N, CA, C and O atoms as CSV, one atom per row, in Angstrom:
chain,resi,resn,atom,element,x,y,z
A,1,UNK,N,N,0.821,-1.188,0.000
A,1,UNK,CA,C,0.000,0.000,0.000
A,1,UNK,C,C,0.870,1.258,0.000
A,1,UNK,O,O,0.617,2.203,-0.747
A,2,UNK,N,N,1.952,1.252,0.895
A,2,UNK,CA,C,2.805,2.752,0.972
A,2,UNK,C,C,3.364,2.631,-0.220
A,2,UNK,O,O,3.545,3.742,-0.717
A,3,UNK,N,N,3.716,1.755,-0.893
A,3,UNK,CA,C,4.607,1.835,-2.972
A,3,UNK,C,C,3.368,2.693,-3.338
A,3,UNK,O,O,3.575,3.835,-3.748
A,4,UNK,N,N,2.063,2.226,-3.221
A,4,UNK,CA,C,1.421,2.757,-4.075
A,4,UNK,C,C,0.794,4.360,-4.115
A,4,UNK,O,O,0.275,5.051,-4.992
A,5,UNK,N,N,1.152,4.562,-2.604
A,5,UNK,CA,C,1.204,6.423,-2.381
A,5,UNK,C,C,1.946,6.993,-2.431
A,5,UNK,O,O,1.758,8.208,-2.490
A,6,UNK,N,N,3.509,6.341,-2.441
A,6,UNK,CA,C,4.881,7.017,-3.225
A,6,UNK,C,C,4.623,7.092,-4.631
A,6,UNK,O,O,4.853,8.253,-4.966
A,7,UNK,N,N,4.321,6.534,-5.439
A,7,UNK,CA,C,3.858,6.646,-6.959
A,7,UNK,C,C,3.168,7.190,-7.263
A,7,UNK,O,O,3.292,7.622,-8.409
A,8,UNK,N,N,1.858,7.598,-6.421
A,8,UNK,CA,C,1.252,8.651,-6.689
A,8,UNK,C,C,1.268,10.079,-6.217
A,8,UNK,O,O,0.477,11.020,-6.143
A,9,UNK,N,N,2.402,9.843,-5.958
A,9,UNK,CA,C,3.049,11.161,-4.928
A,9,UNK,C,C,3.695,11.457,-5.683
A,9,UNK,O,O,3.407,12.546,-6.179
A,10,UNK,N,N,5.167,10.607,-6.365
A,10,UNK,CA,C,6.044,11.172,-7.402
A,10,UNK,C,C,5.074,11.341,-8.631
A,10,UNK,O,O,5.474,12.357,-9.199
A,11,UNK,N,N,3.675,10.690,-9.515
A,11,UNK,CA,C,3.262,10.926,-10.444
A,11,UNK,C,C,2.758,13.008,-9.874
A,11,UNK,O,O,3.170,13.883,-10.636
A,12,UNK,N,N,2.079,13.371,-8.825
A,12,UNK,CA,C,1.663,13.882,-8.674
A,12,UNK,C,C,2.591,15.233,-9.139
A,12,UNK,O,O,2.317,16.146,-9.919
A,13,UNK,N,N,3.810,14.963,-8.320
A,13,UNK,CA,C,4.654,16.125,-8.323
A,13,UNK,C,C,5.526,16.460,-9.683
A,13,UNK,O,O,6.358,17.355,-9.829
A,14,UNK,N,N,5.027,15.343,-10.760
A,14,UNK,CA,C,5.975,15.123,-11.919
A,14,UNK,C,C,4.550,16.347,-12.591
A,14,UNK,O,O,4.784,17.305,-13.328
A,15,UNK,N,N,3.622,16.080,-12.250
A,15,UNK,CA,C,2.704,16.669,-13.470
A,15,UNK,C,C,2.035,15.685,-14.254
A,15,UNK,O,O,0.999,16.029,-14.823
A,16,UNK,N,N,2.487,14.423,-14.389
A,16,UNK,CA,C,1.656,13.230,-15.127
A,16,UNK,C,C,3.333,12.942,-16.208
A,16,UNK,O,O,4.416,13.527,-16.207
A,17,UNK,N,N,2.894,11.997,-16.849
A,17,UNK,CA,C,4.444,11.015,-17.193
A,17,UNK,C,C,5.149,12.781,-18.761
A,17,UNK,O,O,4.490,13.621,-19.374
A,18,UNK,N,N,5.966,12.618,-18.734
A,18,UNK,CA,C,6.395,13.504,-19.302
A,18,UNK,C,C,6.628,12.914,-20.887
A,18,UNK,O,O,6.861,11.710,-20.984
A,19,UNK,N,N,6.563,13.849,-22.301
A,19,UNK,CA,C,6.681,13.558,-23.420
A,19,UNK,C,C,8.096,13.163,-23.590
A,19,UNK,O,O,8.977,13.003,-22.745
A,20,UNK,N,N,8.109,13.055,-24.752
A,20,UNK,CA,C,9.410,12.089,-25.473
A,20,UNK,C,C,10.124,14.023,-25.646
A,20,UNK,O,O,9.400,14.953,-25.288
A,21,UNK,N,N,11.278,14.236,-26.110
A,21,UNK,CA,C,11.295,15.404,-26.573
A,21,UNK,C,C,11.532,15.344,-28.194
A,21,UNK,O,O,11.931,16.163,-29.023
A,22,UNK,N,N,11.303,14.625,-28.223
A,22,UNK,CA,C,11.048,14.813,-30.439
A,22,UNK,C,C,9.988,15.284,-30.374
A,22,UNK,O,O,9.708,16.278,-31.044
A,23,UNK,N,N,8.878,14.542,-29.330
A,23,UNK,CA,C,7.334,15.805,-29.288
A,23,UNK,C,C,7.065,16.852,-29.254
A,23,UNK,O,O,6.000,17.296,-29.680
A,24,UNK,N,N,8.751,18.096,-28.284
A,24,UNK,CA,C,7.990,19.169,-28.471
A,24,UNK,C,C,9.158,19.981,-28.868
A,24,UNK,O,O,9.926,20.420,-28.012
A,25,UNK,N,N,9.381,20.274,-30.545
A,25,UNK,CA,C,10.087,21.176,-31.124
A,25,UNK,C,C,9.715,22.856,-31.137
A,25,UNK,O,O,8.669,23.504,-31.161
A,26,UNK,N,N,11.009,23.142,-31.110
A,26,UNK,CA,C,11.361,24.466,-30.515
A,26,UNK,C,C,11.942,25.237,-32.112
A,26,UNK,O,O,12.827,24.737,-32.807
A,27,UNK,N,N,11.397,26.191,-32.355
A,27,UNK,CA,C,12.237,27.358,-33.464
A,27,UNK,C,C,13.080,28.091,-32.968
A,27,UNK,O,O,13.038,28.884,-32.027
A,28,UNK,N,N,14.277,27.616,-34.028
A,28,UNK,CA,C,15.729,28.642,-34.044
A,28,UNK,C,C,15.640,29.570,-34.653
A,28,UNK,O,O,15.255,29.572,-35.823
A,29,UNK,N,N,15.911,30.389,-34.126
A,29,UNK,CA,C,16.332,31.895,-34.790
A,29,UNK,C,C,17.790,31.965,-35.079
A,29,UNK,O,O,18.691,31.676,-34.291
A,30,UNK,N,N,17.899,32.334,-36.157
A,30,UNK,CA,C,19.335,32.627,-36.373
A,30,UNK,C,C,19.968,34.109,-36.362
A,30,UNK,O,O,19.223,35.003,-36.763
A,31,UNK,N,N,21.227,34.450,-35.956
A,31,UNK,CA,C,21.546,35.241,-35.814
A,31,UNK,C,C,23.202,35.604,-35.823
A,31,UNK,O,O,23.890,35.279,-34.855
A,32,UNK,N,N,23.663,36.155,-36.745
A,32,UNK,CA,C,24.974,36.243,-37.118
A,32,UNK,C,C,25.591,34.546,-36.723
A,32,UNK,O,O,26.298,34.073,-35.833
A,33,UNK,N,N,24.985,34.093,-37.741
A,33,UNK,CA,C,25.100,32.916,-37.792
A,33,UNK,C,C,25.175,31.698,-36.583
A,33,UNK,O,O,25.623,30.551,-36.572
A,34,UNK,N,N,24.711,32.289,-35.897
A,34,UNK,CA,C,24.517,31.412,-34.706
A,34,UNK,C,C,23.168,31.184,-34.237
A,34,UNK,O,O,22.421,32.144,-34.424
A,35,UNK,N,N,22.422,29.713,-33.426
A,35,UNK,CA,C,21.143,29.234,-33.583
A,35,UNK,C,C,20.967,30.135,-32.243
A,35,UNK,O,O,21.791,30.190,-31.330
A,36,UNK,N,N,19.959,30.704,-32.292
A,36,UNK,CA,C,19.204,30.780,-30.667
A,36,UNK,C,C,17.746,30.822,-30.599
A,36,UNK,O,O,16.948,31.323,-31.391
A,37,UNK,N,N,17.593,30.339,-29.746
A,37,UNK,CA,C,16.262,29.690,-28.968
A,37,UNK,C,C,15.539,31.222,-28.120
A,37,UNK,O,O,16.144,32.177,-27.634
A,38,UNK,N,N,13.870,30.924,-28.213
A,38,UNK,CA,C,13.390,31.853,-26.901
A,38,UNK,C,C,13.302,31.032,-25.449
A,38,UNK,O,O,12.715,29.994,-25.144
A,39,UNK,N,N,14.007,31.803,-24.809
A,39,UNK,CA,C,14.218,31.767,-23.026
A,39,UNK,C,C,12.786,31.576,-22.366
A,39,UNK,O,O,12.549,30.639,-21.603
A,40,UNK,N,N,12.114,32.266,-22.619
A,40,UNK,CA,C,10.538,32.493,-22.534
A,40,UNK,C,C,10.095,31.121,-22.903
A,40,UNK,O,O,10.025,30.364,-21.935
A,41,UNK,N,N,9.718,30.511,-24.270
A,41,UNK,CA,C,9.204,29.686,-24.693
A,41,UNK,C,C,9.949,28.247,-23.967
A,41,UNK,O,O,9.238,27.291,-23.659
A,42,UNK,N,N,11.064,28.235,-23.801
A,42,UNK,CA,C,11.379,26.779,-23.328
A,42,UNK,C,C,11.401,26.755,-21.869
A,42,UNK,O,O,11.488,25.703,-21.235
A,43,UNK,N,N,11.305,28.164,-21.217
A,43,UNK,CA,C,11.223,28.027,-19.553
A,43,UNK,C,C,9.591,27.485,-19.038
A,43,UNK,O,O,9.302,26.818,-18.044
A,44,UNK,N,N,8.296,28.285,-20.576
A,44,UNK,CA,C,7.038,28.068,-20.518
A,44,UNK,C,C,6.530,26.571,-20.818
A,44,UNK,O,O,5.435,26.114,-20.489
A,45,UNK,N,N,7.814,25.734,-21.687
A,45,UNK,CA,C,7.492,24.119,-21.726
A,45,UNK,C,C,8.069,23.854,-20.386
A,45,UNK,O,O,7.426,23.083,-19.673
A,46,UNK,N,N,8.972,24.268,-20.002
A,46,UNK,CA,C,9.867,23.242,-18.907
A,46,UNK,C,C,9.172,23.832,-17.190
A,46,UNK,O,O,9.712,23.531,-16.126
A,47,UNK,N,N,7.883,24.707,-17.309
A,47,UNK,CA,C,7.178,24.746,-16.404
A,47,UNK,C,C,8.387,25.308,-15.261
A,47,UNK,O,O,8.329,24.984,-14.075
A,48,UNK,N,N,9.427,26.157,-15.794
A,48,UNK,CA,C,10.525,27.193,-15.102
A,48,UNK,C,C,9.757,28.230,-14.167
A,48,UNK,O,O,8.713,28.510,-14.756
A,49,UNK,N,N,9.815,28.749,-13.254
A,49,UNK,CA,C,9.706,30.199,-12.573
A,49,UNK,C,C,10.529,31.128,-13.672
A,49,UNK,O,O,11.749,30.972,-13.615
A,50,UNK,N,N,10.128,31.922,-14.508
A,50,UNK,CA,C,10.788,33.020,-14.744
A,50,UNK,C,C,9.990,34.513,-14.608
A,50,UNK,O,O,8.805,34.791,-14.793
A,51,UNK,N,N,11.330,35.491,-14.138
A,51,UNK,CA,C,10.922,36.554,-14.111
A,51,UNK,C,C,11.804,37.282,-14.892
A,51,UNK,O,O,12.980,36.918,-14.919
A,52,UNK,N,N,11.290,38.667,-15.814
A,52,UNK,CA,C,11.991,39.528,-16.224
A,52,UNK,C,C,12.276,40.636,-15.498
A,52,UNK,O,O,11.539,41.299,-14.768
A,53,UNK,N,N,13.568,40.786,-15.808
A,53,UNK,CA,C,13.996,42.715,-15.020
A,53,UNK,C,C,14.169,43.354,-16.235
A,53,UNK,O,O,15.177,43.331,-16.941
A,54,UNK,N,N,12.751,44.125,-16.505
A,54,UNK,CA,C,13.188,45.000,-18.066
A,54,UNK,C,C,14.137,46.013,-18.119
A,54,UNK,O,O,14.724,46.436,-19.115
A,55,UNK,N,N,14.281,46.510,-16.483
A,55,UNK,CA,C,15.244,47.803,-16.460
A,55,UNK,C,C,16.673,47.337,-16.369
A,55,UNK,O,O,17.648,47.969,-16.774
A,56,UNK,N,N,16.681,46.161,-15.792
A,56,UNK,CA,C,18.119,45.682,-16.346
A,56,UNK,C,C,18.553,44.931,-17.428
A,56,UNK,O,O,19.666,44.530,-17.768
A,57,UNK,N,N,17.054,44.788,-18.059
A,57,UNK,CA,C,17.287,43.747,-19.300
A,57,UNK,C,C,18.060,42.750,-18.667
A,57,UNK,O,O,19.256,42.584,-18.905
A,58,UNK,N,N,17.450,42.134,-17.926
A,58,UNK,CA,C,17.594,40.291,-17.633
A,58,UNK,C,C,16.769,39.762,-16.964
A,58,UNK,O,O,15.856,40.299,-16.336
A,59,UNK,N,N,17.116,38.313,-17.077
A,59,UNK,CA,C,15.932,37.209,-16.688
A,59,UNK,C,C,16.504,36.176,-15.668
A,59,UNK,O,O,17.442,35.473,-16.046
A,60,UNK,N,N,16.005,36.027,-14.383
A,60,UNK,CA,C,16.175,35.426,-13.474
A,60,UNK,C,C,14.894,33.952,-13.552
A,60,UNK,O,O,13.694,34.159,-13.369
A,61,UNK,N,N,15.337,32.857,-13.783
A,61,UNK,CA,C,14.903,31.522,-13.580
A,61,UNK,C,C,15.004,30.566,-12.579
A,61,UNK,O,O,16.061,30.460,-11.958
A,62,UNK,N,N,14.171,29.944,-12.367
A,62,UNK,CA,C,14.161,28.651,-11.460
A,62,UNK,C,C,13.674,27.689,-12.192
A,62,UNK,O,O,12.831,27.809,-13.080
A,63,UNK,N,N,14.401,26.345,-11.689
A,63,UNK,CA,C,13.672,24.845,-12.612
A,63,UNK,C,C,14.665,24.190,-11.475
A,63,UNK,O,O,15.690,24.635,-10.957
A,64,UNK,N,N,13.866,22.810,-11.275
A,64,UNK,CA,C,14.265,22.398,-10.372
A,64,UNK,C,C,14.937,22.896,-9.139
A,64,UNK,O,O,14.377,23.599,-8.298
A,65,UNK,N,N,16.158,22.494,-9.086
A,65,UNK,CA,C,17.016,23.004,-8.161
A,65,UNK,C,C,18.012,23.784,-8.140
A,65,UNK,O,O,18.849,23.944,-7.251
A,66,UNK,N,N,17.843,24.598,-9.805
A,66,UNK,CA,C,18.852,25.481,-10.739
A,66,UNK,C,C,17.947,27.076,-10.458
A,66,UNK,O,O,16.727,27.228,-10.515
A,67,UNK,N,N,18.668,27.797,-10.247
A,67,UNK,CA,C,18.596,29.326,-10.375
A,67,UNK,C,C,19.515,29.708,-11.200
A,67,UNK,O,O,20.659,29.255,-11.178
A,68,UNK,N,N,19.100,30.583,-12.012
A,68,UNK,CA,C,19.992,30.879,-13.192
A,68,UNK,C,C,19.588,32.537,-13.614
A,68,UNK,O,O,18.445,32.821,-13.974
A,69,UNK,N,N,20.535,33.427,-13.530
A,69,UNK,CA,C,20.378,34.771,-14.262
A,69,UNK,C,C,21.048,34.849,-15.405
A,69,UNK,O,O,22.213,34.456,-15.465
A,70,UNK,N,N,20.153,35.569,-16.887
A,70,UNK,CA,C,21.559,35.885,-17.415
A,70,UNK,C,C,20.967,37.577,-18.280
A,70,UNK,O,O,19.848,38.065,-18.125
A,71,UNK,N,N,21.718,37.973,-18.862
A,71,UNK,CA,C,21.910,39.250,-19.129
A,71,UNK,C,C,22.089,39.146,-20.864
A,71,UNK,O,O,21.696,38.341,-21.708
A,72,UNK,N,N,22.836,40.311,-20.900
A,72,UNK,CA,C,23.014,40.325,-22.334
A,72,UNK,C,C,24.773,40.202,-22.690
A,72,UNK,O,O,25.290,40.427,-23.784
A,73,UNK,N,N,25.292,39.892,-21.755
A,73,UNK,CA,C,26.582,39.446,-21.804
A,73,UNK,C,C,26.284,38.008,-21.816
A,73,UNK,O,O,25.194,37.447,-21.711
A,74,UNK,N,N,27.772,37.390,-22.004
A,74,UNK,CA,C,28.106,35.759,-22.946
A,74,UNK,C,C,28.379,35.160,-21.223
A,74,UNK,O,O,28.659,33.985,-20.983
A,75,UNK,N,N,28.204,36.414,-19.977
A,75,UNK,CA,C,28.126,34.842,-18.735
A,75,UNK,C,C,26.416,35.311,-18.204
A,75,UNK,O,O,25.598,36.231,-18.227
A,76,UNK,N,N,26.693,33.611,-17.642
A,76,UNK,CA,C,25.312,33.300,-17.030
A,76,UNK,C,C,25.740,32.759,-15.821
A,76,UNK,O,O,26.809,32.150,-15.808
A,77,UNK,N,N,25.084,32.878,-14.804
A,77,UNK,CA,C,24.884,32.620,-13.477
A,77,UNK,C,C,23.817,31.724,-13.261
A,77,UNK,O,O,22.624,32.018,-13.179
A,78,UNK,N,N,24.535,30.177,-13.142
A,78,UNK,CA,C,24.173,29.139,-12.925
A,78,UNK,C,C,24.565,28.783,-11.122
A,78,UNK,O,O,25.710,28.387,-10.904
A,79,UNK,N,N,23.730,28.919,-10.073
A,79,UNK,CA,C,23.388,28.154,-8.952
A,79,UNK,C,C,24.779,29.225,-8.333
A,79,UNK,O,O,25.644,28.923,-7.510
A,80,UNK,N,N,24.613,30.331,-8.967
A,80,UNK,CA,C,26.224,31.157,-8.207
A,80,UNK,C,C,27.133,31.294,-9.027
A,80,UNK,O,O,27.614,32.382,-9.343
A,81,UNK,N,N,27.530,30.015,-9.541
A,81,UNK,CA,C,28.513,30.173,-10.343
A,81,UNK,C,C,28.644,30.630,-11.600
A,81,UNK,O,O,27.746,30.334,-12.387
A,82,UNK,N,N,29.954,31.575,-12.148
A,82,UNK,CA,C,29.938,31.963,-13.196
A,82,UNK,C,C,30.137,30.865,-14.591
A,82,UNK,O,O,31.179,30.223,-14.457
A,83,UNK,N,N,29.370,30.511,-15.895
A,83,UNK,CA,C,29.461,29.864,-16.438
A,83,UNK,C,C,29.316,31.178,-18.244
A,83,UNK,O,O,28.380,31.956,-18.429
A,84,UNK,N,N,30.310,31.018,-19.044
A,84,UNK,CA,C,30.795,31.261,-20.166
A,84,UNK,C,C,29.770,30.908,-21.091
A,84,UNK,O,O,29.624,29.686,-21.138
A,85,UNK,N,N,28.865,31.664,-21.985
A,85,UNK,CA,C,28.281,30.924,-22.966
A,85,UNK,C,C,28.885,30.968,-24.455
A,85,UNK,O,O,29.608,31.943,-24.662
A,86,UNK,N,N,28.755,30.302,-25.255
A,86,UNK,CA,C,29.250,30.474,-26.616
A,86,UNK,C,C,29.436,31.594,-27.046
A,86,UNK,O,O,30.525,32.100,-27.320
A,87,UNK,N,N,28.215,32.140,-27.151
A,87,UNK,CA,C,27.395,33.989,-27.850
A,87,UNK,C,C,26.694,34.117,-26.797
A,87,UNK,O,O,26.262,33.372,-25.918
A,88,UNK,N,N,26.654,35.423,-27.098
A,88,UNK,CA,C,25.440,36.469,-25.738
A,88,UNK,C,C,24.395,36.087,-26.561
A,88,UNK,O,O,24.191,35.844,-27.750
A,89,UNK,N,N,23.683,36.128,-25.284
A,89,UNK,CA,C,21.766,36.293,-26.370
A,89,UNK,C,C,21.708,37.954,-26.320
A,89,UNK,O,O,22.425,38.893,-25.976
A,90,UNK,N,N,20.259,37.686,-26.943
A,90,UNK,CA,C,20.208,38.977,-27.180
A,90,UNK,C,C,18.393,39.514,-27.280
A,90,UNK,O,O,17.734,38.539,-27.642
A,91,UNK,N,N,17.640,40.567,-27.090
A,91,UNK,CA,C,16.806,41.005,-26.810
A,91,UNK,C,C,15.911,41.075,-28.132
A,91,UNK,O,O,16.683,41.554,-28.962
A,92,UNK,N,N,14.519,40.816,-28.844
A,92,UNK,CA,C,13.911,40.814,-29.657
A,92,UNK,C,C,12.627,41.393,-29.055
A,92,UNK,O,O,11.870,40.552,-28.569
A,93,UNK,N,N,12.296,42.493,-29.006
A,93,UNK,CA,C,11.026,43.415,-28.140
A,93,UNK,C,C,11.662,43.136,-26.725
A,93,UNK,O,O,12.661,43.628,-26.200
A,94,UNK,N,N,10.598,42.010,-26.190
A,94,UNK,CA,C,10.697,41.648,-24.953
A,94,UNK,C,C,10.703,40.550,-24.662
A,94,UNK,O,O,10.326,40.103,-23.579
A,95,UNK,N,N,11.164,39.883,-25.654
A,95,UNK,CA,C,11.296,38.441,-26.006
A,95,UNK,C,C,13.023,38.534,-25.713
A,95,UNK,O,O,13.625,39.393,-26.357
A,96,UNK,N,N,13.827,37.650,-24.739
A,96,UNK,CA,C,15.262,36.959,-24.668
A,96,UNK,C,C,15.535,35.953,-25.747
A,96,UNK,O,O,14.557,35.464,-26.311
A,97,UNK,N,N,16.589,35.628,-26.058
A,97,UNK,CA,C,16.811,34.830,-27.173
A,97,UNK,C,C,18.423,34.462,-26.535
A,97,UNK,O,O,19.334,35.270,-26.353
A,98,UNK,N,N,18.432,32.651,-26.214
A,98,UNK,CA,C,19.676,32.522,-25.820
A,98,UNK,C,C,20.118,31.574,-26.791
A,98,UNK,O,O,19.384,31.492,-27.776
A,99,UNK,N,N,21.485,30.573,-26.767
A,99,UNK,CA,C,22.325,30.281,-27.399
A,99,UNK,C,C,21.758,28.957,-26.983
A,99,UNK,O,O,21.109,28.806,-25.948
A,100,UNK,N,N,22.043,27.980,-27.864
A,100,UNK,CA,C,21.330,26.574,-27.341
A,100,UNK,C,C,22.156,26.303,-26.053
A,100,UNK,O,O,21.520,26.204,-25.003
A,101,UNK,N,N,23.536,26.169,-26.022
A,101,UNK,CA,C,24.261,25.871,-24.638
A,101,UNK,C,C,23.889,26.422,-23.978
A,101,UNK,O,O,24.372,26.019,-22.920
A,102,UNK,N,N,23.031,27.487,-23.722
A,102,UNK,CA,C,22.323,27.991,-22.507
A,102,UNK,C,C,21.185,27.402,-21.846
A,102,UNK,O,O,21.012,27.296,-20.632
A,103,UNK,N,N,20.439,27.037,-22.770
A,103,UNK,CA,C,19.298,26.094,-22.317
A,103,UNK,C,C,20.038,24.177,-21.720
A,103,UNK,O,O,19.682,23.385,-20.848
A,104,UNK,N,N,21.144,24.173,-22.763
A,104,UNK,CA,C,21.566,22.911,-22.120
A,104,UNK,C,C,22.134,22.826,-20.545
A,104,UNK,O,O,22.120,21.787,-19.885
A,105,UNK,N,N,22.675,24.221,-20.031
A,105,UNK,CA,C,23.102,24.483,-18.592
A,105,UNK,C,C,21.961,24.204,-17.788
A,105,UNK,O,O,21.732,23.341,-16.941
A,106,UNK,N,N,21.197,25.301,-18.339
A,106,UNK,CA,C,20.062,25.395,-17.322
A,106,UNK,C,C,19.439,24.600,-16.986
A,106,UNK,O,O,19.053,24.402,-15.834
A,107,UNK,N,N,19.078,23.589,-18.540
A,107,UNK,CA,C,18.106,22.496,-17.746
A,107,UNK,C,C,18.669,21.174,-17.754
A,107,UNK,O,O,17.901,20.238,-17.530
A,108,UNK,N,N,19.765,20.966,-17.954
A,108,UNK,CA,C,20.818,19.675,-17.694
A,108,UNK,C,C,19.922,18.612,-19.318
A,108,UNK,O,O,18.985,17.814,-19.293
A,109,UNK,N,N,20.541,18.987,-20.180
A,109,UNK,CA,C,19.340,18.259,-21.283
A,109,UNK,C,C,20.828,18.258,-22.545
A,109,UNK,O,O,21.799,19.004,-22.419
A,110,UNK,N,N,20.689,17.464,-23.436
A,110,UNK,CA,C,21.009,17.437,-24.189
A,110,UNK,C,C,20.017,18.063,-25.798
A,110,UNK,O,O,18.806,18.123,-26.009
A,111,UNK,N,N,21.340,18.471,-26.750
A,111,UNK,CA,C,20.086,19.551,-27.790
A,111,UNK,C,C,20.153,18.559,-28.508
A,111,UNK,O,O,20.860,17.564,-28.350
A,112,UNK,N,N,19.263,18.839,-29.499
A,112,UNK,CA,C,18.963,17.979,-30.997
A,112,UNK,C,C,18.782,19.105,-32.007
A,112,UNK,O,O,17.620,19.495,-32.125
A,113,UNK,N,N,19.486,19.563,-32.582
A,113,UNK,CA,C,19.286,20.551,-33.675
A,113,UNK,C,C,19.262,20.201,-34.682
A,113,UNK,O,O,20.358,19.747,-35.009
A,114,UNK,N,N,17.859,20.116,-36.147
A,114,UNK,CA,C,17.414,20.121,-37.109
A,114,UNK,C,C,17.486,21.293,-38.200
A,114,UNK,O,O,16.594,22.013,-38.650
A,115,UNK,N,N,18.738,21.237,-38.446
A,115,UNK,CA,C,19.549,22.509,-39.034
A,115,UNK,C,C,18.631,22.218,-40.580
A,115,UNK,O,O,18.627,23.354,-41.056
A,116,UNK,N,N,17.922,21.376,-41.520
A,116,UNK,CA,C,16.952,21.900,-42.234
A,116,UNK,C,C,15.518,22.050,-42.036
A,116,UNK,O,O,14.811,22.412,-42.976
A,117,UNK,N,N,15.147,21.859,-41.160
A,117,UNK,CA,C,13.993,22.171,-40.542
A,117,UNK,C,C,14.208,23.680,-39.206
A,117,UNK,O,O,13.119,24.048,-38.765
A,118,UNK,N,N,15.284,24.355,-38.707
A,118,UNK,CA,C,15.436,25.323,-37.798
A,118,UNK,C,C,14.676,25.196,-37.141
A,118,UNK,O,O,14.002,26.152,-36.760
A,119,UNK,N,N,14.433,23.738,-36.664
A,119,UNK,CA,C,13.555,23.140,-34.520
A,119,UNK,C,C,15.150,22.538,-33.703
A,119,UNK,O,O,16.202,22.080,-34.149
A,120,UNK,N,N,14.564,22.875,-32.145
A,120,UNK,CA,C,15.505,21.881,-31.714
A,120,UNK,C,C,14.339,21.371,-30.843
A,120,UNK,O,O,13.198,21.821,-30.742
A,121,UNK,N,N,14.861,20.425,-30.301
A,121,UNK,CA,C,14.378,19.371,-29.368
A,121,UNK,C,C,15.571,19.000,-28.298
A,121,UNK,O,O,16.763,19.002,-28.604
A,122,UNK,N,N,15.125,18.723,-27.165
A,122,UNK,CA,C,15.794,18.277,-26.212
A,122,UNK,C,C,15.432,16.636,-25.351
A,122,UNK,O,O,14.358,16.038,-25.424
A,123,UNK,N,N,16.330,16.309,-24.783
A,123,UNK,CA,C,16.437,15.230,-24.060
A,123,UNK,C,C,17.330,15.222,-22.925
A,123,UNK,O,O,18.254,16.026,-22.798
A,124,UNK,N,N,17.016,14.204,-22.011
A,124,UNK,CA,C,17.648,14.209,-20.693
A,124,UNK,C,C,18.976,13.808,-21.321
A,124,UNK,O,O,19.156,12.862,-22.087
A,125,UNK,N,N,20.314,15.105,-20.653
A,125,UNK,CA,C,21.940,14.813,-20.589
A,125,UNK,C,C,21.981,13.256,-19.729
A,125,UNK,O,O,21.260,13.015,-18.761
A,126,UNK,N,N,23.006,12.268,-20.331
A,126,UNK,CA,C,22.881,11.266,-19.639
A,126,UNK,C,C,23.992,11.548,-18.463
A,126,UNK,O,O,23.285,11.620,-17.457
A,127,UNK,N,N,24.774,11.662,-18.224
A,127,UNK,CA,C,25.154,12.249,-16.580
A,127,UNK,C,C,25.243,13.195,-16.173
A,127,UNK,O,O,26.266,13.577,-15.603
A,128,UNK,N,N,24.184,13.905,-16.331
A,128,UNK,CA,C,24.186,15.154,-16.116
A,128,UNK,C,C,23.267,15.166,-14.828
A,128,UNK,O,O,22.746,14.059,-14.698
A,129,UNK,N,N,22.915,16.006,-13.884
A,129,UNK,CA,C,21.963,16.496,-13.334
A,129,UNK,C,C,20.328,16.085,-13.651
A,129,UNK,O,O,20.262,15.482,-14.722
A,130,UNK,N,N,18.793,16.283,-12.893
A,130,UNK,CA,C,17.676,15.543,-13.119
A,130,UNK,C,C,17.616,16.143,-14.320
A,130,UNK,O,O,18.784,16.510,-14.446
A,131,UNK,N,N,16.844,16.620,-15.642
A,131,UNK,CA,C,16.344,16.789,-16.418
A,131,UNK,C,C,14.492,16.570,-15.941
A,131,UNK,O,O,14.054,15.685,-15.206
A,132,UNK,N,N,13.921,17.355,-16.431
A,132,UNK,CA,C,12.529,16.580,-17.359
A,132,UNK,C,C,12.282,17.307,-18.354
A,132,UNK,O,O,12.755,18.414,-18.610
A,133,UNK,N,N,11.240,16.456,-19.165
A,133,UNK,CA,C,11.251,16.529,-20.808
A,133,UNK,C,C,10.259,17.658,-20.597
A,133,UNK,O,O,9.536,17.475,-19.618
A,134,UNK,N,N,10.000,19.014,-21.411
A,134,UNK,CA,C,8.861,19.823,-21.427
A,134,UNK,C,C,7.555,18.964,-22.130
A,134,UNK,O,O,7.416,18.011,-22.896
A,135,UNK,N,N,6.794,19.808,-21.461
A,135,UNK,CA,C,5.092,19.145,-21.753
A,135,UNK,C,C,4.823,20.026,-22.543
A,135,UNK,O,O,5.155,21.211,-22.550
A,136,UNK,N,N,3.940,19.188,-23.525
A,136,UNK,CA,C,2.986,20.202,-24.146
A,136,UNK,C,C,2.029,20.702,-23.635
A,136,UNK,O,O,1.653,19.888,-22.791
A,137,UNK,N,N,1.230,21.766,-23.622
A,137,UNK,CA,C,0.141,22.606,-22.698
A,137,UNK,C,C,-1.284,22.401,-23.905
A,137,UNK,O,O,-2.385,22.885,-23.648
């Protein structure tokens, strides 16, 4: 009987079983030749806390057990620590736009980039930190 209220305890807190991530493709934007992703859109699959600071132009996140700021400079502030990204993202209205290795920090995931189709998709990094797959809404 207690297996079966731990299982519905972890189903509970998962949200219900999570998609494959080939299910939920993401559009690249390109930009001086480099792919980037919206911050917004994959924090809104991966069910993230985000908040914007428009006056500082940056975005402070939570997912799991990761807090993460980043700006419009190439570091991001992962759990404190300073971490280097490829390219800076960069601002589109009020839309963030980061570098795929940014989303791979944040949410411990490995990318899948469909360079003739411009989607990526993600999946759980295999030793990396928990991952989960974003849901579709």
């Amino acid at each position: 009987m207690r297996r079966w209220v731990v299982l519905f305890c972890l189903l509970g807190c998962l949200g219900g079983w999570p998609l494959l991530a080939d299910d939920l493709p993401f559009d690249v934007t390109m930009s001086r030749g480099q792919p980037y992703v919206s911050l917004m859109a994959v924090a809104q699959a991966f069910r993230a806390n985000l908040r914007v600071l428009p006056a500082d132009r940056a975005v402070n996140l939570q997912f799991a057990n990761q807090e993460a700021s980043i700006s419009d400079g190439t570091v991001l502030t992962l759990n404190r620590q300073l971490i280097v990204l490829s390219v800076a993202p960069y601002w589109r209205g009020e839309e963030l736009y980061v570098p795929l290795d940014a989303v791979q920090k944040i949410f411990y995931v490995t990318v899948h980039w469909r360079i003739h189709t411009r989607q990526v998709t993600f999946s759980p990094a295999a030793s990396e930190g928990p991952a989960l797959i974003p849901i579709a809404r």
